[in-house]
Short mmCIF file of C-alpha atoms and ligand atoms in Angstrom, two decimals:
data_model
loop_
_atom_site.label_atom_id
_atom_site.label_comp_id
_atom_site.label_asym_id
_atom_site.label_seq_id
_atom_site.Cartn_x
_atom_site.Cartn_y
_atom_site.Cartn_z
CA MET A 527 -4.05 -12.97 15.19
CA ASP A 528 -2.54 -9.91 16.87
CA HIS A 529 1.21 -10.27 17.13
CA PHE A 530 1.52 -7.04 19.13
CA SER A 531 0.29 -7.83 22.60
CA LEU A 532 0.96 -7.32 26.28
CA ILE A 533 3.17 -9.97 27.86
CA GLY A 534 3.75 -9.39 31.57
CA GLY A 535 2.21 -5.92 31.29
CA GLU A 536 4.55 -4.85 28.52
CA MET A 537 3.84 -4.62 24.80
CA HIS A 538 5.79 -7.03 22.61
CA ALA A 539 6.12 -7.66 18.91
CA GLU A 540 5.90 -11.46 18.85
CA ASN A 541 8.32 -12.32 21.69
CA VAL A 542 10.43 -9.16 21.62
CA PRO A 543 9.68 -6.33 24.07
CA LEU A 544 9.18 -3.08 22.12
CA ALA A 545 11.17 -1.31 24.84
CA ARG A 546 14.20 -3.42 23.92
CA ILE A 547 13.97 -2.37 20.28
CA ALA A 548 13.51 1.26 21.31
CA ALA A 549 16.59 1.05 23.54
CA GLU A 550 18.77 -0.53 20.85
CA VAL A 551 17.54 1.25 17.71
CA GLY A 552 16.12 4.47 19.14
CA THR A 553 12.77 6.10 18.44
CA PRO A 554 10.72 6.73 16.42
CA VAL A 555 10.91 3.29 14.82
CA TYR A 556 8.54 1.12 12.80
CA VAL A 557 8.31 -2.44 14.10
CA TYR A 558 6.87 -5.22 11.92
CA SER A 559 5.94 -8.80 12.75
CA THR A 560 6.98 -11.55 10.34
CA GLU A 561 4.20 -13.83 11.59
CA ALA A 562 1.61 -11.10 11.15
CA PHE A 563 2.60 -10.50 7.50
CA ARG A 564 2.51 -14.25 6.91
CA GLY A 565 -0.84 -14.60 8.62
CA PHE A 566 -2.47 -11.85 6.56
CA ALA A 567 -0.88 -13.13 3.34
CA ARG A 568 -2.11 -16.67 3.97
CA ALA A 569 -5.57 -15.49 5.03
CA PHE A 570 -5.88 -13.57 1.77
CA ARG A 571 -4.77 -16.57 -0.26
CA ASP A 572 -7.11 -18.88 1.67
CA GLY A 573 -9.99 -16.50 0.98
CA LEU A 574 -9.36 -16.98 -2.73
CA LYS A 575 -9.52 -20.78 -2.55
CA GLN A 576 -13.02 -20.69 -4.01
CA VAL A 577 -11.82 -18.55 -6.93
CA GLY A 578 -10.55 -20.15 -10.15
CA ARG A 579 -7.12 -19.58 -11.73
CA HIS A 580 -5.54 -16.50 -10.18
CA HIS A 581 -2.38 -14.67 -9.31
CA VAL A 582 -1.75 -12.31 -6.37
CA ALA A 583 0.52 -9.29 -6.81
CA PHE A 584 1.31 -7.34 -3.62
CA ALA A 585 0.84 -3.59 -4.09
CA VAL A 586 4.43 -2.59 -3.36
CA LYS A 587 3.58 1.01 -2.54
CA ALA A 588 1.87 -0.12 0.68
CA ASN A 589 5.17 -1.35 2.13
CA PRO A 590 8.17 -1.49 -0.21
CA ASN A 591 10.77 -2.57 2.35
CA LEU A 592 13.03 -5.21 0.74
CA ALA A 593 12.69 -7.63 3.64
CA VAL A 594 8.90 -7.35 3.51
CA LEU A 595 8.92 -7.95 -0.25
CA ARG A 596 11.15 -11.00 0.21
CA LEU A 597 8.88 -12.35 2.92
CA LEU A 598 5.88 -12.00 0.59
CA ALA A 599 7.81 -13.40 -2.38
CA ASN A 600 8.43 -16.47 -0.20
CA GLU A 601 4.64 -16.67 0.23
CA GLY A 602 4.27 -16.79 -3.56
CA PHE A 603 3.19 -13.19 -4.09
CA GLY A 604 4.07 -11.25 -7.22
CA ALA A 605 4.23 -7.44 -7.24
CA ASP A 606 2.08 -4.57 -8.43
CA VAL A 607 4.45 -1.66 -9.01
CA VAL A 608 3.80 1.99 -9.86
CA SER A 609 7.32 3.25 -10.63
CA GLY A 610 10.71 2.17 -11.88
CA GLY A 611 11.97 2.34 -8.31
CA GLU A 612 9.32 -0.11 -7.12
CA LEU A 613 10.12 -2.39 -10.05
CA SER A 614 13.81 -2.39 -9.02
CA ARG A 615 12.80 -3.28 -5.46
CA ALA A 616 10.53 -6.13 -6.58
CA ILE A 617 13.29 -7.63 -8.71
CA ALA A 618 15.91 -7.10 -5.98
CA ALA A 619 13.62 -8.90 -3.52
CA GLY A 620 13.55 -11.93 -5.78
CA ILE A 621 10.07 -11.57 -7.26
CA PRO A 622 10.13 -13.09 -10.78
CA ALA A 623 9.65 -10.38 -13.43
CA LYS A 624 6.82 -12.36 -15.01
CA ASP A 625 4.88 -11.92 -11.75
CA VAL A 626 5.14 -8.13 -11.87
CA VAL A 627 2.31 -5.86 -13.01
CA PHE A 628 3.06 -2.21 -13.78
CA SER A 629 0.21 0.15 -12.81
CA GLY A 630 0.03 3.92 -12.64
CA VAL A 631 -1.23 6.90 -14.54
CA GLY A 632 2.14 8.49 -15.37
CA LYS A 633 4.69 5.92 -16.49
CA THR A 634 7.64 7.58 -18.19
CA ARG A 635 9.22 6.28 -21.39
CA LYS A 636 12.30 5.43 -19.36
CA GLU A 637 10.19 3.33 -16.99
CA LEU A 638 8.47 1.55 -19.89
CA VAL A 639 11.91 0.61 -21.26
CA GLN A 640 13.09 -0.53 -17.80
CA ALA A 641 10.01 -2.75 -17.51
CA LEU A 642 10.52 -4.22 -21.00
CA ASP A 643 14.17 -4.88 -20.16
CA ALA A 644 13.08 -6.69 -17.01
CA GLY A 645 10.45 -8.68 -18.91
CA ILE A 646 7.51 -7.93 -16.61
CA GLY A 647 4.24 -9.86 -16.86
CA GLN A 648 1.77 -7.08 -17.62
CA PHE A 649 1.42 -3.35 -18.26
CA ASN A 650 -1.86 -1.86 -17.03
CA LEU A 651 -2.52 0.98 -19.46
CA GLU A 652 -4.27 4.12 -18.29
CA LEU A 653 -4.80 5.86 -21.63
CA GLU A 654 -4.65 5.08 -25.33
CA GLU A 655 -1.55 7.17 -26.01
CA GLU A 656 0.39 5.26 -23.37
CA GLY A 657 -0.45 2.04 -25.24
CA VAL A 658 0.63 3.56 -28.55
CA VAL A 659 3.99 4.64 -27.09
CA LEU A 660 4.53 1.28 -25.39
CA ALA A 661 3.71 -0.53 -28.66
CA GLN A 662 6.22 1.64 -30.57
CA ILE A 663 9.00 1.04 -28.06
CA ALA A 664 8.34 -2.72 -27.94
CA ALA A 665 7.98 -3.09 -31.73
CA ALA A 666 11.32 -1.35 -32.25
CA ARG A 667 12.84 -4.06 -30.03
CA GLY A 668 11.02 -6.80 -31.92
CA GLU A 669 8.87 -7.53 -28.89
CA ARG A 670 5.18 -7.55 -27.96
CA ALA A 671 4.34 -6.07 -24.57
CA PRO A 672 1.60 -7.90 -22.64
CA ALA A 673 -1.00 -5.31 -21.65
CA ALA A 674 -4.38 -4.73 -20.05
CA LEU A 675 -6.60 -1.68 -20.19
CA ARG A 676 -7.39 -0.11 -16.81
CA VAL A 677 -10.98 1.03 -16.83
CA ASN A 678 -12.76 3.49 -14.59
CA PRO A 679 -16.20 2.02 -13.86
CA ASP A 680 -17.56 5.22 -12.25
CA VAL A 681 -18.37 3.50 -8.97
CA ASP A 682 -18.26 5.28 -5.63
CA ALA A 683 -16.00 3.19 -3.37
CA GLY A 684 -17.51 4.81 -0.28
CA THR A 685 -14.08 5.49 1.17
CA HIS A 686 -12.14 8.70 1.91
CA GLU A 687 -12.16 10.98 -1.13
CA LYS A 688 -8.35 11.09 -1.22
CA ILE A 689 -8.10 7.30 -1.62
CA SER A 690 -11.00 6.94 -4.09
CA THR A 691 -9.93 6.03 -7.61
CA GLY A 692 -12.97 4.62 -9.42
CA LYS A 693 -15.24 7.65 -9.88
CA ALA A 694 -15.46 9.30 -13.29
CA GLU A 695 -13.86 12.48 -11.92
CA ASN A 696 -10.76 10.61 -10.63
CA LYS A 697 -7.57 10.64 -12.71
CA PHE A 698 -7.37 6.84 -12.90
CA GLY A 699 -8.37 4.48 -15.70
CA LEU A 700 -10.27 5.31 -18.84
CA PRO A 701 -14.04 5.65 -19.04
CA ILE A 702 -15.42 2.13 -19.26
CA ASP A 703 -17.84 3.02 -22.08
CA GLN A 704 -14.89 4.10 -24.25
CA ALA A 705 -12.90 0.95 -23.46
CA PRO A 706 -14.18 -1.22 -26.38
CA GLU A 707 -13.11 1.21 -29.13
CA ILE A 708 -9.77 2.02 -27.48
CA PHE A 709 -9.07 -1.68 -26.88
CA ASP A 710 -9.91 -2.33 -30.53
CA ARG A 711 -7.44 0.24 -31.84
CA LEU A 712 -4.65 -0.83 -29.46
CA ALA A 713 -5.14 -4.53 -30.28
CA LYS A 714 -4.33 -3.81 -33.92
CA LEU A 715 -0.85 -2.47 -33.10
CA ASP A 716 2.31 -4.52 -33.51
CA GLY A 717 4.35 -4.39 -30.34
CA ILE A 718 1.47 -4.89 -27.94
CA GLU A 719 -0.53 -7.93 -26.91
CA MET A 720 -3.84 -6.68 -25.51
CA ARG A 721 -4.82 -9.52 -23.24
CA GLY A 722 -6.99 -8.13 -20.49
CA VAL A 723 -8.68 -5.44 -18.46
CA ALA A 724 -7.92 -4.05 -15.02
CA VAL A 725 -9.88 -2.18 -12.38
CA HIS A 726 -9.06 -0.68 -8.97
CA ILE A 727 -11.66 1.62 -7.44
CA GLY A 728 -10.01 2.75 -4.22
CA SER A 729 -8.50 1.80 -0.91
CA GLN A 730 -9.69 1.00 2.63
CA LEU A 731 -13.07 -0.29 1.42
CA LEU A 732 -15.19 -1.41 4.35
CA GLY A 733 -17.98 -2.85 2.19
CA LEU A 734 -17.99 -5.32 -0.71
CA GLU A 735 -20.89 -3.70 -2.59
CA PRO A 736 -18.84 -1.11 -4.55
CA LEU A 737 -16.32 -3.79 -5.51
CA GLU A 738 -19.07 -6.12 -6.67
CA LYS A 739 -20.67 -3.33 -8.70
CA ALA A 740 -17.35 -2.60 -10.39
CA PHE A 741 -16.62 -6.29 -11.09
CA VAL A 742 -20.08 -6.85 -12.57
CA ARG A 743 -19.48 -3.89 -14.88
CA VAL A 744 -16.08 -5.36 -15.87
CA GLY A 745 -17.83 -8.67 -16.62
CA GLN A 746 -20.11 -6.86 -19.07
CA LEU A 747 -17.09 -5.27 -20.73
CA LEU A 748 -15.43 -8.67 -20.96
CA ALA A 749 -18.44 -10.03 -22.85
CA GLU A 750 -18.46 -6.99 -25.15
CA LEU A 751 -14.76 -7.34 -25.96
CA ARG A 752 -15.15 -11.05 -26.68
CA ALA A 753 -18.18 -10.41 -28.86
CA ALA A 754 -15.97 -8.02 -30.85
CA GLY A 755 -13.53 -10.89 -31.44
CA HIS A 756 -10.87 -10.16 -28.83
CA THR A 757 -9.11 -12.87 -26.85
CA ILE A 758 -9.19 -11.90 -23.19
CA THR A 759 -7.10 -14.11 -20.93
CA HIS A 760 -6.51 -11.89 -17.87
CA VAL A 761 -8.64 -9.68 -15.64
CA ASP A 762 -6.97 -7.70 -12.86
CA LEU A 763 -9.40 -6.92 -10.03
CA GLY A 764 -7.04 -4.58 -8.15
CA GLY A 765 -6.78 -4.15 -4.38
CA GLY A 766 -8.68 -2.02 -1.92
CA LEU A 767 -9.90 -4.36 0.85
CA GLY A 768 -10.10 -2.39 4.06
CA VAL A 769 -8.71 -3.23 7.48
CA ALA A 770 -9.75 -2.45 11.07
CA TYR A 771 -8.14 0.76 12.28
CA ARG A 772 -10.72 1.78 14.89
CA PRO A 773 -12.26 -0.44 17.50
CA GLY A 774 -15.57 -1.43 15.88
CA ASP A 775 -14.36 -1.35 12.26
CA VAL A 776 -15.61 -4.53 10.59
CA PRO A 777 -13.85 -4.95 7.25
CA PRO A 778 -14.95 -7.68 4.85
CA THR A 779 -13.13 -10.95 5.51
CA PRO A 780 -10.97 -12.46 2.75
CA GLU A 781 -13.47 -15.37 2.70
CA ALA A 782 -16.40 -13.02 2.04
CA PHE A 783 -14.37 -11.25 -0.63
CA GLY A 784 -13.40 -14.57 -2.23
CA GLU A 785 -17.01 -15.77 -2.14
CA MET A 786 -18.19 -12.60 -3.90
CA VAL A 787 -15.42 -12.80 -6.50
CA ALA A 788 -16.08 -16.48 -7.16
CA ARG A 789 -19.79 -15.76 -7.67
CA VAL A 790 -19.33 -12.74 -9.97
CA THR A 791 -16.51 -14.23 -12.06
CA ARG A 792 -17.80 -17.82 -12.32
CA ASP A 793 -18.17 -17.80 -16.10
CA TRP A 794 -15.31 -15.49 -17.01
CA ASP A 795 -12.76 -18.15 -17.97
CA VAL A 796 -9.73 -15.92 -17.40
CA GLU A 797 -6.74 -15.82 -15.08
CA LEU A 798 -7.74 -13.36 -12.35
CA MET A 799 -5.20 -11.04 -10.79
CA PHE A 800 -5.39 -9.33 -7.40
CA GLU A 801 -3.35 -6.42 -6.06
CA PRO A 802 -3.84 -6.29 -2.28
CA GLY A 803 -1.69 -3.87 -0.29
CA ARG A 804 -3.15 -2.59 2.95
CA VAL A 805 -4.91 -5.83 3.91
CA ILE A 806 -1.58 -7.69 3.84
CA CYS A 807 0.47 -5.28 5.93
CA ALA A 808 -1.45 -2.53 7.80
CA ASN A 809 -1.89 -4.56 10.96
CA ALA A 810 1.55 -6.16 10.74
CA GLY A 811 3.30 -3.01 11.94
CA VAL A 812 3.32 -0.36 14.66
CA LEU A 813 5.17 2.91 15.04
CA VAL A 814 6.97 3.10 18.39
CA THR A 815 7.59 6.60 19.71
CA GLU A 816 8.77 8.18 22.94
CA VAL A 817 6.81 10.79 24.84
CA LEU A 818 8.98 13.92 25.00
CA TRP A 819 6.71 16.15 27.08
CA VAL A 820 3.21 16.34 28.34
CA LYS A 821 2.39 19.98 27.70
CA PRO A 822 -0.64 21.61 29.33
CA GLY A 823 -3.27 22.61 26.75
CA ALA A 824 -6.27 24.93 26.64
CA VAL A 825 -8.67 21.99 26.43
CA ASN A 826 -6.64 18.79 26.81
CA PRO A 827 -2.99 18.13 27.59
CA TRP A 828 -0.68 17.70 24.58
CA VAL A 829 1.31 14.50 24.55
CA ILE A 830 4.28 15.56 22.43
CA VAL A 831 6.01 12.49 20.97
CA ASP A 832 9.21 12.11 18.96
CA ALA A 833 7.37 10.73 15.89
CA ALA A 834 5.76 13.24 13.57
CA MET A 835 3.80 13.65 10.36
CA ASN A 836 7.02 13.19 8.38
CA ASP A 837 7.32 9.66 9.83
CA LEU A 838 3.61 8.76 9.55
CA ALA A 839 1.76 11.01 7.12
CA ARG A 840 -1.62 9.28 7.02
CA VAL A 841 -3.30 11.34 9.74
CA ALA A 842 -2.24 14.70 8.27
CA LEU A 843 -2.92 13.50 4.72
CA TYR A 844 -6.36 11.97 5.06
CA ASP A 845 -7.57 12.22 8.63
CA ALA A 846 -6.63 8.61 9.26
CA TYR A 847 -7.17 7.04 12.68
CA HIS A 848 -4.43 5.08 14.44
CA ASP A 849 -5.11 3.35 17.72
CA ILE A 850 -2.70 4.57 20.41
CA GLY A 851 -1.49 2.69 23.46
CA ALA A 852 1.30 2.78 26.02
CA VAL A 853 4.05 0.17 25.77
CA ARG A 854 3.76 -0.26 29.57
CA PRO A 855 0.18 0.75 30.38
CA GLY A 856 -0.31 1.51 34.06
CA GLY A 857 -4.09 1.17 33.99
CA ALA A 858 -4.96 4.86 34.33
CA LYS A 859 -6.37 6.75 31.34
CA PHE A 860 -6.64 10.41 30.43
CA VAL A 861 -8.06 12.45 27.59
CA ALA A 862 -5.27 14.05 25.60
CA ASN A 863 -4.05 15.25 22.23
CA VAL A 864 -1.08 13.43 20.71
CA ALA A 865 1.20 15.42 18.45
CA GLY A 866 4.67 15.43 16.92
CA PRO A 867 7.38 18.10 16.98
CA VAL A 868 6.94 19.26 13.35
CA CYS A 869 6.02 22.90 12.91
CA GLU A 870 2.64 22.34 11.28
CA SER A 871 -0.75 22.36 12.97
CA SER A 872 -1.62 19.22 11.01
CA ASP A 873 1.13 17.32 12.84
CA VAL A 874 -1.41 15.87 15.27
CA PHE A 875 -2.03 12.11 15.59
CA ALA A 876 -5.09 12.32 17.86
CA LYS A 877 -7.28 15.00 19.40
CA GLY A 878 -9.34 14.67 22.56
CA ARG A 879 -8.72 10.92 22.66
CA GLU A 880 -8.88 8.80 25.80
CA ILE A 881 -5.52 7.05 25.97
CA ASP A 882 -3.29 5.38 28.53
CA GLN A 883 -1.94 7.97 30.95
CA VAL A 884 1.70 8.70 30.09
CA VAL A 885 4.51 11.02 31.18
CA GLY A 886 7.71 12.18 29.50
CA GLY A 887 10.05 9.25 28.78
CA ASP A 888 7.25 6.69 28.32
CA LEU A 889 6.93 4.76 25.07
CA ILE A 890 3.70 4.61 23.12
CA VAL A 891 2.71 2.87 19.89
CA LEU A 892 0.59 3.97 17.00
CA ARG A 893 -1.02 0.77 15.78
CA SER A 894 -1.93 -0.40 12.26
CA ALA A 895 1.07 1.43 10.81
CA GLY A 896 2.43 -1.33 8.56
CA ALA A 897 0.83 0.02 5.37
CA TYR A 898 1.39 3.47 3.88
CA GLY A 899 3.57 4.28 6.90
CA ALA A 900 7.35 4.24 6.50
CA THR A 901 6.92 4.31 2.73
CA MET A 902 5.44 7.81 2.92
CA ALA A 903 8.06 9.12 5.34
CA SER A 904 10.01 12.25 4.49
CA THR A 905 12.73 14.28 6.17
CA TYR A 906 10.62 17.42 6.58
CA ASN A 907 11.96 19.75 9.29
CA SER A 908 15.36 18.10 8.57
CA ARG A 909 14.39 15.12 10.64
CA PRO A 910 16.08 11.75 10.05
CA LEU A 911 14.38 9.18 7.83
CA VAL A 912 12.61 6.76 10.17
CA PRO A 913 14.06 3.21 10.53
CA GLU A 914 12.21 -0.10 10.23
CA VAL A 915 12.65 -3.27 12.29
CA LEU A 916 11.37 -6.75 11.47
CA VAL A 917 10.71 -9.17 14.33
CA SER A 918 10.54 -12.94 14.08
CA GLY A 919 9.93 -14.90 17.26
CA ASP A 920 12.49 -13.67 19.76
CA ARG A 921 14.86 -12.03 17.28
CA PHE A 922 14.76 -8.80 15.33
CA ASP A 923 16.70 -7.10 12.58
CA VAL A 924 16.94 -3.47 11.47
CA VAL A 925 15.66 -3.83 7.90
CA ALA A 926 15.96 -0.11 7.12
CA GLN A 927 18.49 2.07 8.90
CA ARG A 928 17.69 5.50 10.25
CA ILE A 929 19.13 7.99 7.72
CA PRO A 930 20.47 11.02 9.60
CA ALA A 931 19.85 14.58 8.38
CA GLU A 932 23.62 14.95 7.88
CA VAL A 933 23.66 12.13 5.31
CA ILE A 934 20.88 13.79 3.36
CA MET A 935 22.60 17.16 3.65
CA ALA A 936 25.74 15.61 2.16
CA GLU A 937 23.85 15.22 -1.14
CA GLU A 938 23.25 18.99 -1.27
CA HIS A 939 25.59 21.52 -2.75
CA VAL A 940 26.21 25.26 -2.53
CA PRO A 941 27.00 26.71 -5.99
CA ASP A 942 30.35 28.44 -6.59
CA TRP A 943 28.74 31.83 -7.05
CA LEU A 944 27.60 31.82 -3.43
CA LYS A 945 30.95 30.83 -1.96
C1 PLP B 2275 -2.72 1.39 -4.28
C2 PLP B 2275 -3.14 0.38 -5.27
C3 PLP B 2275 -3.43 -0.93 -4.88
C4 PLP B 2275 -3.44 -1.38 -3.45
O1 PLP B 2275 -4.50 -0.83 -2.72
P1 PLP B 2275 -4.80 -1.34 -1.23
O2 PLP B 2275 -5.96 -0.53 -0.82
O3 PLP B 2275 -3.59 -1.07 -0.42
O4 PLP B 2275 -5.12 -2.79 -1.32
C5 PLP B 2275 -3.74 -1.85 -5.86
N1 PLP B 2275 -3.76 -1.51 -7.17
C6 PLP B 2275 -3.49 -0.27 -7.59
C7 PLP B 2275 -3.53 0.05 -9.03
C8 PLP B 2275 -3.18 0.73 -6.66
O5 PLP B 2275 -2.93 1.97 -7.07
#
C-alpha cells in the first residue's frame, strides 16, 4: 500500500511525478497521498471491527492540515485536540464538535471556554484542579461539561524517552492509584459530568505489550470506580501505535491491536475511544528536497539539501530515522551524510548512510514524513514556512502555501524609541 513508488524510474506520489510538483511549487515541499491517508484510516477502522461500540478521534497534532482533517472527517473520524488552535481547525474542517476530545496537560481557561462554546464531546482532565475550574466555568453557564480523567498507569512504553507519556515521572495524567478519590470528588461537582477515564502511554510503540498492560490496569480502575457507585460510559484508550520508519521495523498491525483490545475490553460495557495520529498519516507523506551541494567531508561526503531541521524537526528532536531516496535513482549508491543549511550541528538528517548517489540539482525524498512533519515546522534561520501538497490520482493541490520570511517579518515592529 505504498503510494510513493517508482514509475518509469521516477518517484511518483500516486500518478504525479514528484519532479513536477517540485518544479511548480518549489522545494522543500511536503507531498501527501490522498489514497494513502484513506488506506491507513480504513485499515485502522477495519482493525477495530472486532471491538464493540467505539469512536475514533484523529490526533490532530500529528497532521493538522485542513485538507487532511477534511479527508479524515469524510472517513468518519472525530478529532483529539490539544489546543484552542487545533479545536478551531477541527471545526473548520467540518468535524462535528460532539466528536472532538480535548486532551493536554495545560489547557487555559480561555481554551476551556472556547471548547464549551463549541460544545465538544469530552474533556480529558489531567489534574483535579483543572476539573474544578472546568466545573465552575460550566456551572456558571448552566451547563455540565462531559469529562474523563486521564490516568498515568506507570507503564514503560518502550519507545523513545521524549515520546513516552505513561511513566510515573512523565508530566501526563494523574497517578492511577489516586484516580478513585479524585474521580469521587470531581463527580460530586455541579458543572461536570464525570463519565470516563482516558489513557495514552506514548507514541511510536512497536509492541502491544505495554499497551495491553496499561489497558488491563485501566480495566481494574473501571471496576473500582463502578464498585464505588460511579456510572462509567466511556473509556479513551489513546493513540501510540507505531509505524515502519526503518527497513525491518515491524509495527503491530491494526488487526493485532484490535484483537488485543477486543480481548482486554470484552466485559467493559463502555463506548471505547481511540486517538491514533502517526499510524494514520506518517507513511502518507514525504518531504521532497533538492540537493544543493555535495560537499567533501572528513569521513563521508555531505549531501547538503534545501530542507532543514526547521522543516522536519524529528531527527534533531528525537534522533528519528527517515528513509532517504533519490527521486530519479540512477542505480549507484554511496555512503554519505545528509544535512540541511541551518546553522546547527543537529541539522543532520542522516550520518554515514548508504543512499542513492546524487549530485547538486538532484531531488531526494525523506520518507514517512506525513506525521509530526510540517506541523512542527518553524522559520528558524528566517527560512520560509514549508508548503504542503496533496495528491489525488493524477492531480495535486497546494494545501498549505509556502510563507515567505518577508510575510513573517511584516508582523514584526521596531519600537519608536529605536527609530
Ligand atoms: C500525541 C497524542 C496522541 C497520538 O499519538 P500517536 O502516537 O501519533 O498515535 C493521542 N492522544 C494523546 C493524548 C496524545 O497526546
